[in-house]
Coordinates of C-alpha atoms in Angstrom, one line a residue:
X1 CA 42.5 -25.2 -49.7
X2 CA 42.1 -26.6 -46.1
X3 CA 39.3 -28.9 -45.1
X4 CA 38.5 -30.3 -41.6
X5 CA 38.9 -33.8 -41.6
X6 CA 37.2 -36.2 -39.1
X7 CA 39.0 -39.0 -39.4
X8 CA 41.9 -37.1 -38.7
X9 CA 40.4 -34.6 -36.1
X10 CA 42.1 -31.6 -37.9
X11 CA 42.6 -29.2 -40.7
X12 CA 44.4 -31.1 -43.6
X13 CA 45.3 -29.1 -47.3
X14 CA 43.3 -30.8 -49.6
X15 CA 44.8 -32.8 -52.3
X16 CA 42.6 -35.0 -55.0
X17 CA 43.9 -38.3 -55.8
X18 CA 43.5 -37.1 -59.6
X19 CA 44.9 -33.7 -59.9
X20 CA 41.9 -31.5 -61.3
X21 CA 39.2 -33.9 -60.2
X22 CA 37.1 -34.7 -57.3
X23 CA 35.5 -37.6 -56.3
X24 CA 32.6 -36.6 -53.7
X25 CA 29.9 -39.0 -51.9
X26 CA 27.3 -37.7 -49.9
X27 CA 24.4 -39.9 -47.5
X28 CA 21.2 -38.7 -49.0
X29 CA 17.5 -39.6 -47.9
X30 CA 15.6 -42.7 -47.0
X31 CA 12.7 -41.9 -49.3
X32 CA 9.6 -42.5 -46.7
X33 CA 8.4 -39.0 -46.5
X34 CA 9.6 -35.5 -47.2
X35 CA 12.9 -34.6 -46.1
X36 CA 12.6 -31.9 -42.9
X37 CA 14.8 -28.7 -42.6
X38 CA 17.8 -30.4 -41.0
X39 CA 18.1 -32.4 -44.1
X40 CA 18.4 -29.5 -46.3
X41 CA 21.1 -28.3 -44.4
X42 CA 23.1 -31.1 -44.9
X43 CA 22.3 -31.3 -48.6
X44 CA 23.2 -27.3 -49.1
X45 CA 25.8 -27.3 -47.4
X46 CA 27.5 -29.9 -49.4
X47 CA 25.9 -28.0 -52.3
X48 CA 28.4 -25.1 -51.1
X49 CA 31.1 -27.6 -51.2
X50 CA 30.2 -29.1 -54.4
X51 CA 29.8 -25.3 -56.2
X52 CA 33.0 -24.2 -54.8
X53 CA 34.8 -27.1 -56.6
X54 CA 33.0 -25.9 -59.6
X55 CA 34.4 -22.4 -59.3
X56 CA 37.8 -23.6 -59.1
X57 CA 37.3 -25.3 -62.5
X58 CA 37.6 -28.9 -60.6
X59 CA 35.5 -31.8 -62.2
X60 CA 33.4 -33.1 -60.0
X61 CA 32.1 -36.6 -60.1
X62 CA 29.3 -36.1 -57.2
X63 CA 27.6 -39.1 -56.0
X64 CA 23.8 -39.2 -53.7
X65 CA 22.3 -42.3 -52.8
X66 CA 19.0 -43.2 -52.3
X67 CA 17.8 -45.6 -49.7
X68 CA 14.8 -47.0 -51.1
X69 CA 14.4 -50.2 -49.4
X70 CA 14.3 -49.9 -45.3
X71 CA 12.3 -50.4 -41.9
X72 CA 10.8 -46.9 -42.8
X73 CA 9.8 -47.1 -45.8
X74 CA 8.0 -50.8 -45.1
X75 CA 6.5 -49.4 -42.1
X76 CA 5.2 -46.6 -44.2
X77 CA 3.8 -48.4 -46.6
X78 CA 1.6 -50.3 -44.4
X79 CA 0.4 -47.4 -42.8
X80 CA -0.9 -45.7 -46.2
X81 CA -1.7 -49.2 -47.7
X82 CA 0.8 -48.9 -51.1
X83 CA 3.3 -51.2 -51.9
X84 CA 6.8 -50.5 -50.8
X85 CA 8.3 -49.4 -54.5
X86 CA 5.2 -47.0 -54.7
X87 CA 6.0 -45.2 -51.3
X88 CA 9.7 -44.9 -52.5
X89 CA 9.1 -43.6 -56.1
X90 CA 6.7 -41.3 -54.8
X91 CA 8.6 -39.9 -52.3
X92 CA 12.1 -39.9 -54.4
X93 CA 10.2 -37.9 -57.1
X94 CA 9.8 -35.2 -54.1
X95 CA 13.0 -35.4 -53.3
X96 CA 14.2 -34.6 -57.1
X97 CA 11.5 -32.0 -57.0
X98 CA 12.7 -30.4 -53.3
X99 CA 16.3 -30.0 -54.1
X100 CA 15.7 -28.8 -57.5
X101 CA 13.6 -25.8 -55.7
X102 CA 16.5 -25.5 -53.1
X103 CA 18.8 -24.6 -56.3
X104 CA 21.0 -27.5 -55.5
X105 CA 23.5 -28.7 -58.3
X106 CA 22.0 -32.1 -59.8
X107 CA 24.4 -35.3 -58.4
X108 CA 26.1 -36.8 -61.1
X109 CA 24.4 -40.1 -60.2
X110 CA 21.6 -41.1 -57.3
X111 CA 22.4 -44.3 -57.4
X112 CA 19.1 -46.2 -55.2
X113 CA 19.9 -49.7 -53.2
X114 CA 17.2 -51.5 -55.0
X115 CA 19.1 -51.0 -58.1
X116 CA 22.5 -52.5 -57.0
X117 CA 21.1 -55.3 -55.1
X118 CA 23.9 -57.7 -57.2
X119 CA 26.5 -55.1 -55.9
X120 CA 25.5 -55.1 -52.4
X121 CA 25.4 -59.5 -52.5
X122 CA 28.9 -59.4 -53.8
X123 CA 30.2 -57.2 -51.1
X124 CA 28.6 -59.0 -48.0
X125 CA 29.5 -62.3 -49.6
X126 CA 33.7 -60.8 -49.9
X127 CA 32.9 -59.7 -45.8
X128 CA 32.1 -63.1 -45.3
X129 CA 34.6 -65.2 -47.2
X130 CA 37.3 -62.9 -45.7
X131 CA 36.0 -63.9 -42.1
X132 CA 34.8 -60.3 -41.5
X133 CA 31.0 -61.4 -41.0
X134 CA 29.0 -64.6 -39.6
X135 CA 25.7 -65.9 -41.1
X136 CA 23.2 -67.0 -37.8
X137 CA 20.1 -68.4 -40.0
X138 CA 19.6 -66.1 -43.2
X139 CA 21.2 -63.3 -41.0
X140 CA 24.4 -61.9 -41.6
X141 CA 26.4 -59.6 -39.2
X142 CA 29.5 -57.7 -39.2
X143 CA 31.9 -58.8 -36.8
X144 CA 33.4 -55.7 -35.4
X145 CA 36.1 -57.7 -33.4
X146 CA 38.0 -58.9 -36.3
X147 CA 38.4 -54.9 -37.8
X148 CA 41.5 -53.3 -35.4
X149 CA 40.6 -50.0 -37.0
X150 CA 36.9 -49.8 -35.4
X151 CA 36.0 -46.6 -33.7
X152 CA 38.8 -44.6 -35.7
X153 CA 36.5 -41.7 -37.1
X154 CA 34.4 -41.3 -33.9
X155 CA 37.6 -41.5 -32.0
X156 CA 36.2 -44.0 -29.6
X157 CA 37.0 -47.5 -28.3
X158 CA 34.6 -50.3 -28.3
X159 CA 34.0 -50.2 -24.9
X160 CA 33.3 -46.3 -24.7
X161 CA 31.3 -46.8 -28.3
X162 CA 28.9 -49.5 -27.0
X163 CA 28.4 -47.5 -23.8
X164 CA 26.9 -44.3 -25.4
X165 CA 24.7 -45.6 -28.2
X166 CA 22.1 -47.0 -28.2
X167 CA 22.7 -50.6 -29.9
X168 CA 20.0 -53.4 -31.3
X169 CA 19.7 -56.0 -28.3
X170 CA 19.8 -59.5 -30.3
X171 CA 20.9 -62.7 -29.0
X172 CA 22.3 -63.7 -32.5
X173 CA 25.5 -61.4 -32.3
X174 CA 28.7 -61.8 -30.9
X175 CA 29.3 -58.6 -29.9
X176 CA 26.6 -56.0 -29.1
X177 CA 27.8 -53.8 -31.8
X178 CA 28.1 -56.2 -34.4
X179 CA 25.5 -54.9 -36.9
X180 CA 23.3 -56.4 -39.6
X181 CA 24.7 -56.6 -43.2
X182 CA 22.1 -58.6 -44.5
X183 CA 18.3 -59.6 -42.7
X184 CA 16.3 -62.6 -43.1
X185 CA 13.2 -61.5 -44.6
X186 CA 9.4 -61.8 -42.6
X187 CA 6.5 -62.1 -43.5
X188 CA 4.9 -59.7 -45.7
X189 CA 8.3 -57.9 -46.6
X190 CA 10.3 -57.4 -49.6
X191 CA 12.8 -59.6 -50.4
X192 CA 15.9 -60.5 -52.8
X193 CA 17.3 -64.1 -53.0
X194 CA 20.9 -64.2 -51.6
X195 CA 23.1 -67.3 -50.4
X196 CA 22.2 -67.0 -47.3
X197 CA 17.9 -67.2 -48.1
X198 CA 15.4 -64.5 -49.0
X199 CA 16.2 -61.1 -47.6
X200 CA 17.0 -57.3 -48.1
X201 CA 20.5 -55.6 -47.2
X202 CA 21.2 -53.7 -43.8
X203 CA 21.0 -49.7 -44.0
X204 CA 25.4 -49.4 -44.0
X205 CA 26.3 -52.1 -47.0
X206 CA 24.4 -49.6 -49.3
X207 CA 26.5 -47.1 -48.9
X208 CA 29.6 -48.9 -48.9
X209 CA 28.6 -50.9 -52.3
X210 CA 27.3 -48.1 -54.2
X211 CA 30.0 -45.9 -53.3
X212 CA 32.7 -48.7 -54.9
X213 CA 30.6 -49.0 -57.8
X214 CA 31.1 -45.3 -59.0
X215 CA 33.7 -44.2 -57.2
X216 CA 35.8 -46.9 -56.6
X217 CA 37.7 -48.7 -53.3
X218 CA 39.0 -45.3 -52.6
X219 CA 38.0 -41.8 -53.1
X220 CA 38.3 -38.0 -52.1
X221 CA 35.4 -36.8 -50.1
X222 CA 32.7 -38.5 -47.8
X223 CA 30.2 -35.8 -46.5
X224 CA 27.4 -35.7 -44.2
X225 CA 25.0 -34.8 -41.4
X226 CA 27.2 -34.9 -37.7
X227 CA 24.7 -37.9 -36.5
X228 CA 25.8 -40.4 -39.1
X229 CA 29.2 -40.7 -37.5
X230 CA 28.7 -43.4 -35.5
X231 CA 27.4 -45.7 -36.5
X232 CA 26.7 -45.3 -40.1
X233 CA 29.9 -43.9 -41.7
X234 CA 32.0 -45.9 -39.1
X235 CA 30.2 -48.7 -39.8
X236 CA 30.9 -47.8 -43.6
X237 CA 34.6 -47.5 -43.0
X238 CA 35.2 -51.1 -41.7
X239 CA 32.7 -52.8 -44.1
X240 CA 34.5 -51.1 -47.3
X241 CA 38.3 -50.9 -46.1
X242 CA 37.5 -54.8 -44.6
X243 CA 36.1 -56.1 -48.3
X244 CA 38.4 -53.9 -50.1
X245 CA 41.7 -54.0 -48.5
X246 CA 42.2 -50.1 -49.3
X247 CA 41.1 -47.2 -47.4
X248 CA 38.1 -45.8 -47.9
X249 CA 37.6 -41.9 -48.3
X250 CA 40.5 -39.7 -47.8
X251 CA 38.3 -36.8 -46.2
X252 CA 35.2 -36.5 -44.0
X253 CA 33.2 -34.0 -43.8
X254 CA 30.4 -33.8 -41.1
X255 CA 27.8 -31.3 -41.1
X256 CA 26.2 -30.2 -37.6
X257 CA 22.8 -30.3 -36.2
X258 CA 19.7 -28.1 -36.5
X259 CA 17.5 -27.2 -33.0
X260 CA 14.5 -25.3 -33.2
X261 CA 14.3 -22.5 -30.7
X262 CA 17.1 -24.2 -28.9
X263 CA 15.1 -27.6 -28.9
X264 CA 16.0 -30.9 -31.3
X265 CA 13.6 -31.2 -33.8
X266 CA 10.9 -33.8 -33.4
X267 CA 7.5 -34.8 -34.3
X268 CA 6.4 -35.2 -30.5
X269 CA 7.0 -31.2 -29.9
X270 CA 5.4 -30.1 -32.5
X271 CA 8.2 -28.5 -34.1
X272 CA 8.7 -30.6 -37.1
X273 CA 9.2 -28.6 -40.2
X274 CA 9.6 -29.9 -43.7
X275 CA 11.7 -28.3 -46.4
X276 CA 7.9 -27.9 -48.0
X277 CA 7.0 -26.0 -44.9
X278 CA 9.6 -23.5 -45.2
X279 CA 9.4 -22.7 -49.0
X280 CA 5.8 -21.9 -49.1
X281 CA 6.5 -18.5 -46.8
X282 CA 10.4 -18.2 -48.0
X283 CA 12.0 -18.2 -51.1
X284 CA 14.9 -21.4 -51.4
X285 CA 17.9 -18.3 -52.0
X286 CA 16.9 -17.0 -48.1
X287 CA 17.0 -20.9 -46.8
X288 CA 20.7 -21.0 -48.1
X289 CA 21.7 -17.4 -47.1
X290 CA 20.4 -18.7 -43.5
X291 CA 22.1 -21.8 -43.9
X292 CA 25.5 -20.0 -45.4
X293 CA 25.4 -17.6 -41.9
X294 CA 26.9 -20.4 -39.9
X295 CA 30.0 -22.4 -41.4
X296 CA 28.5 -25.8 -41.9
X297 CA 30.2 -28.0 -38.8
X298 CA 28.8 -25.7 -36.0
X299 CA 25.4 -26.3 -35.1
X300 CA 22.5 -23.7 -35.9
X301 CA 19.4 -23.0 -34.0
X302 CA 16.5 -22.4 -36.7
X303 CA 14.0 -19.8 -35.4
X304 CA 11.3 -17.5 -37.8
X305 CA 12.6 -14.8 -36.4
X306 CA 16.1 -15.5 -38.0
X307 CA 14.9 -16.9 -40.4
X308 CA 13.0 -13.2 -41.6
X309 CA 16.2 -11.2 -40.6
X310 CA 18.5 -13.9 -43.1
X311 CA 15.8 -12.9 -46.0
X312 CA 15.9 -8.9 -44.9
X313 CA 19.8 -9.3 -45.5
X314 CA 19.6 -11.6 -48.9
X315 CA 17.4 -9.0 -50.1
X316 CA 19.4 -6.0 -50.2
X317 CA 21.9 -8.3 -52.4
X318 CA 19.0 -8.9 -54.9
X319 CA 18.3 -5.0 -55.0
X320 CA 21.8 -4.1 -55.7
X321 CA 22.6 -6.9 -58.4
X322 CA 19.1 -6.3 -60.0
X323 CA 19.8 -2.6 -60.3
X324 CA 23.6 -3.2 -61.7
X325 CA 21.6 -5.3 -64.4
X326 CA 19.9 -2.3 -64.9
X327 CA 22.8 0.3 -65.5
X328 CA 25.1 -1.9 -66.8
X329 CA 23.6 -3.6 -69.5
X330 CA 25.5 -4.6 -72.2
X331 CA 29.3 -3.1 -70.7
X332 CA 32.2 -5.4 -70.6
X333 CA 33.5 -5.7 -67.3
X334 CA 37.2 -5.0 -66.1
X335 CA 39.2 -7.8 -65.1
X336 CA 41.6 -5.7 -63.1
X337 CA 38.8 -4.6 -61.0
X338 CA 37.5 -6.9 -57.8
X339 CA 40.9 -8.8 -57.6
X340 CA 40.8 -7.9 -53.7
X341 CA 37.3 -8.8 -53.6
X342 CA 37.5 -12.1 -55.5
X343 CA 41.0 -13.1 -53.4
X344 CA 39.2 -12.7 -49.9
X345 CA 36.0 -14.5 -50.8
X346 CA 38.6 -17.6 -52.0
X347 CA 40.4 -16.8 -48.6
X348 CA 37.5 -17.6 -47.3
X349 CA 36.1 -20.7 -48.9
X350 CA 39.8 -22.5 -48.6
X351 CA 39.7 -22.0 -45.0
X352 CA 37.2 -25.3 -44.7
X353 CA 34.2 -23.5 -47.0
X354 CA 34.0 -20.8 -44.5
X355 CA 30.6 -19.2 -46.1
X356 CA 30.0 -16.8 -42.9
X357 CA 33.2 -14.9 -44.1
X358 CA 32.8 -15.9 -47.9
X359 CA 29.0 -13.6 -47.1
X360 CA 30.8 -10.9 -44.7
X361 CA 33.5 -10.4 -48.0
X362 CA 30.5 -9.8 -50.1
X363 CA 28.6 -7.6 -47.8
X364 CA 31.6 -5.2 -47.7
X365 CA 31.8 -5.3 -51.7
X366 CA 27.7 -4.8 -51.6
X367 CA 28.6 -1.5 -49.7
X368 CA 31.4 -0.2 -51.4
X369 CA 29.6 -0.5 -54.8
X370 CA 26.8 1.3 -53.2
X371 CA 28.8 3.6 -51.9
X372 CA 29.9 4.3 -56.2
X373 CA 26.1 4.7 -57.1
X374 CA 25.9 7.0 -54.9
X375 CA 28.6 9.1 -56.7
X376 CA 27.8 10.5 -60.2
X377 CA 29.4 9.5 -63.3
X378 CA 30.2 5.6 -61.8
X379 CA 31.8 3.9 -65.2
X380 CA 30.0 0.9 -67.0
X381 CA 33.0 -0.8 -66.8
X382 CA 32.9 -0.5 -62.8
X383 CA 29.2 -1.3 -62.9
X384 CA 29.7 -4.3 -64.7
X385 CA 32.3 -5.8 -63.1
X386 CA 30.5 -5.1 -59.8
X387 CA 27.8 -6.9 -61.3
X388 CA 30.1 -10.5 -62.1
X389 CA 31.7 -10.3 -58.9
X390 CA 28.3 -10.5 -57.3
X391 CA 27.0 -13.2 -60.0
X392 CA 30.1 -15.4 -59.8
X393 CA 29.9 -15.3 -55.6
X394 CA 26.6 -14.7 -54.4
X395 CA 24.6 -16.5 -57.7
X396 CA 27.4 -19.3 -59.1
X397 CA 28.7 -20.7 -55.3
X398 CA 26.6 -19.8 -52.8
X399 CA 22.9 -19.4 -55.1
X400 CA 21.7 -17.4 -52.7
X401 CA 21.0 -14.5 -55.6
X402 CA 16.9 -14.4 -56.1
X403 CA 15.6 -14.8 -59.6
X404 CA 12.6 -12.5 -59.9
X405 CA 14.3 -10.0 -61.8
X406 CA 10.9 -8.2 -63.4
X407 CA 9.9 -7.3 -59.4
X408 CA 13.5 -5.9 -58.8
X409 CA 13.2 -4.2 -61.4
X410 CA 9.9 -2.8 -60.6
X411 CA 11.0 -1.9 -57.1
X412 CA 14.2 0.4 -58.8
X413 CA 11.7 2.1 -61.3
X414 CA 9.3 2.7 -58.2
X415 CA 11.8 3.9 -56.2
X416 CA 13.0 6.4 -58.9
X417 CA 9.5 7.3 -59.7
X418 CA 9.6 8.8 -55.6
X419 CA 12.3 10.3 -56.4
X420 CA 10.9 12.5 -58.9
X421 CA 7.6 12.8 -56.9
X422 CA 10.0 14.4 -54.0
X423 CA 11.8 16.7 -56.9
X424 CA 8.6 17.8 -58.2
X425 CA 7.2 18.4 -54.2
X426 CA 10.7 20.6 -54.0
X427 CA 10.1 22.8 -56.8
X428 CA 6.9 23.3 -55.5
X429 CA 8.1 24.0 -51.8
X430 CA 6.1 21.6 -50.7
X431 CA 8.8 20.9 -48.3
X432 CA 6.5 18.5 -45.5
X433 CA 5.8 15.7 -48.5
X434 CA 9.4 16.3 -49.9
X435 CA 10.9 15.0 -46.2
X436 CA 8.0 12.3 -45.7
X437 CA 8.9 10.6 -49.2
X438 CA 12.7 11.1 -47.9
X439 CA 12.1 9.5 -44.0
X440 CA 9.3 6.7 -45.0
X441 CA 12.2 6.0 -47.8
X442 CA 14.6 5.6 -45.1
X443 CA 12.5 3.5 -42.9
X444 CA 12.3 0.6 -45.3
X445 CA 16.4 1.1 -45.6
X446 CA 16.5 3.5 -48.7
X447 CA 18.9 6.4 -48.2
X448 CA 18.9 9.4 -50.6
X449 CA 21.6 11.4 -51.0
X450 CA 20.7 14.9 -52.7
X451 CA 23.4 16.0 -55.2
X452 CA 24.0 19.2 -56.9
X453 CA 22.4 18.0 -59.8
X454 CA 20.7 14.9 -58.7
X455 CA 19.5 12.9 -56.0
X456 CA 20.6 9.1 -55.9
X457 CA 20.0 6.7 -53.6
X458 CA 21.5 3.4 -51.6
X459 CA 19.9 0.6 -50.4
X460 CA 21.4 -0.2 -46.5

């Protein structure tokens, strides 16, 4: 298996520090509102990452923090006049209750920053005591100067780093990039006691504290969205690898952006969309398929129109699988059948989770097993192997296999019910409403195929 790296700016095989295990951390939400579209792309796609492990009978230990204290969430509080826990409860809950609908795998721990306050003390005061970070007055910044590896996983020198970003102006710091680890608390704000006064922890210690505490100083996988490069995950490297002595995570992976019609998503244009937003007029399974078209670094542009054509195509999927549930029933499949299949769709997902060819190798087994429907006498053996090919691919890694089994069902029977109607219309000579059953059939991508002794169809 071959996994882009960041930090290294290449393809590297992937190897686990603990043969058979995986240790995976992935930047999850500030908890002041519900997460937007662009979100969910980073968390499915690391759900792809995470499912694919799975597959491979790896055990995962899969870590998503929380960041319930922050500028945000305080600023949101005021506005709707609840105290800052009760904004960050109630929009964790929707959180749980988003990613649950998006059919993403439960972390094995969201660890929240409120909850590993003692943690996130204890590695500020190491920073400190190692002459990695300066206290000015109850604040306490990272000193970037005194960390020779700065700018490694954006590939970027200070100079070149402090020219494209945009950097908090404060007379405090040394440097202009030097960044806060810990802030003096104001008025009217929440605060923890620390040895340096009343305060709260800067956004990048979190990470880098609750990562060590369930993962420990080093660990396999560090995953997500392209804009937390710089200056979040670099900022993570030289806090962790600076209080630990140790390097940090062996692999990066960085998932790209989202535009909407070829335009970032914002607020201001009127083109904001939560994940809520999408999954009242889509089901979750056609959000993934979409999101499973492109392989997760490249960037996407997110338009309805796509969007529609993604669950046109994730559809015909659900018919077939819901129709092999149909015939096959209670056959054992054959484990000598799909081998191609099942070693191109692993091709796939070892070349760096490559889901728009892990989809492409399903697509040519969808029509192929059509293609056997179509022919009489298909085995039950054949059907239900077809059937776990599509369940283990399409339902166990990528989920993007629909669950309303009683309405695909319904559609077959309906379907077949035409069929007869047209047989019946035959016999009858009623040739005009035999062909306008056959051609308004075809139109909504049903093809039959009239046999000697049967017709049969194939969805296309």
């Amino acid at each position: 298996m071959q996994l882009y790296n960041t930090l290294t700016r290449r393809k590297e095989p992937f190897n686990p520090l603990e043969k058979g295990k995986v240790k995976m951390y992935v930047c999850g939400p500030t908890v002041y509102d519900f997460f937007h579209i662009g979100n969910a792309r980073s968390f499915i796609n690391a759900d792809f990452v995470h499912r694919y492990f799975r597959y491979l009978g790896l055990e995962v230990k899969f870590i998503m923090n929380l960041t319930d204290v922050d500028d945000k969430i305080i600023k949101k509080s005021n506005e709707e006049g609840a105290g800052f826990s009760a904004i960050a409860k109630k929009y964790s809950d929707a959180f749980h209750e988003d990613i649950r609908k998006l059919k993403i795998l439960p972390a094995t721990i969201y660890p929240a920053a409120t909850a590993h306050m003692a943690d996130i003390i204890a590695m500020i005061e190491k920073l400190v005591e190692k002459g990695f970070a300066y206290n000015v007055e109850g604040n306490v910044f990272y000193d970037i100067s005194k960390f020779t590896g700065y700018g490694k996983l954006s590939g970027k020198n200070t100079e070149e780093l402090e020219a494209g970003s945009r950097v908090e102006v404060n007379s405090e710091k040394k440097n202009p990039l030097d960044f806060s680890l810990w802030k003096k608390a104001k008025e009217g704000e929440p605060y923890w006691e620390s040895p340096w006064g009343k305060g709260r922890p800067g956004w990048h210690i979190e990470c880098s504290a609750m990562s060590c505490k369930h993962l420990g100083k080093t660990f396999d996988i560090h995953a997500g969205g392209s804009d937390l490069i710089f200056p979040h995950h670099e900022n993570e490297i030289a806090q962790s690898e600076a209080a630990n002595g140790k390097p940090f995570a062996n692999y990066w992976l960085h998932f790209g952006f989202l535009n909407i019609d070829s335009e970032k998503m914002s607020k201001s244009l009127g083109n904001f969309f939560t994940t809520r937003d999408i999954l009242q007029k889509f089901q979750a399974e056609t959000l993934r398929f979409f999101y499973a078209q492109t392989h997760y670094a490249s960037p996407l542009n997110f338009t309805a129109e796509a969007l529609e054509a993604a669950d046109s195509g994730r559809l015909k999927i659900d018919n077939l699988f819901f129709r092999l549930e149909e015939l096959a029933k209670d056959a054992l499949p054959d484990d000598s059948l799909f081998r191609e299949e099942y070693a191109r769709f692993e091709e796939a997902m070892n070349d760096d989770i490559n889901t728009p060819k892990a989809l492409a190798v399903v697509f040519d087994a969808v029509k192929d097993i059509n293609r056997h429907l179509a022919e009489s006498n298909t085995a039950t053996a054949y059907l239900a192997s077809a059937k776990k090919f599509i369940q283990h691919t399409a339902g166990d890694v990528l989920a993007v296999l629909g669950e309303a089994k009683k309405e695909a069902g319904l559609e077959s029977k309906l379907i077949e019910l035409l069929i007869q109607l047209r047989l019946e219309a035959r016999k009858e000579k009623n040739f005009a409403l035999s062909d306008k059953i056959r051609d308004r059939l075809k139109e909504i991508g049903v093809i039959l195929e009239d046999g000697k002794d049967k017709t049969s169809y194939k969805i296309v």
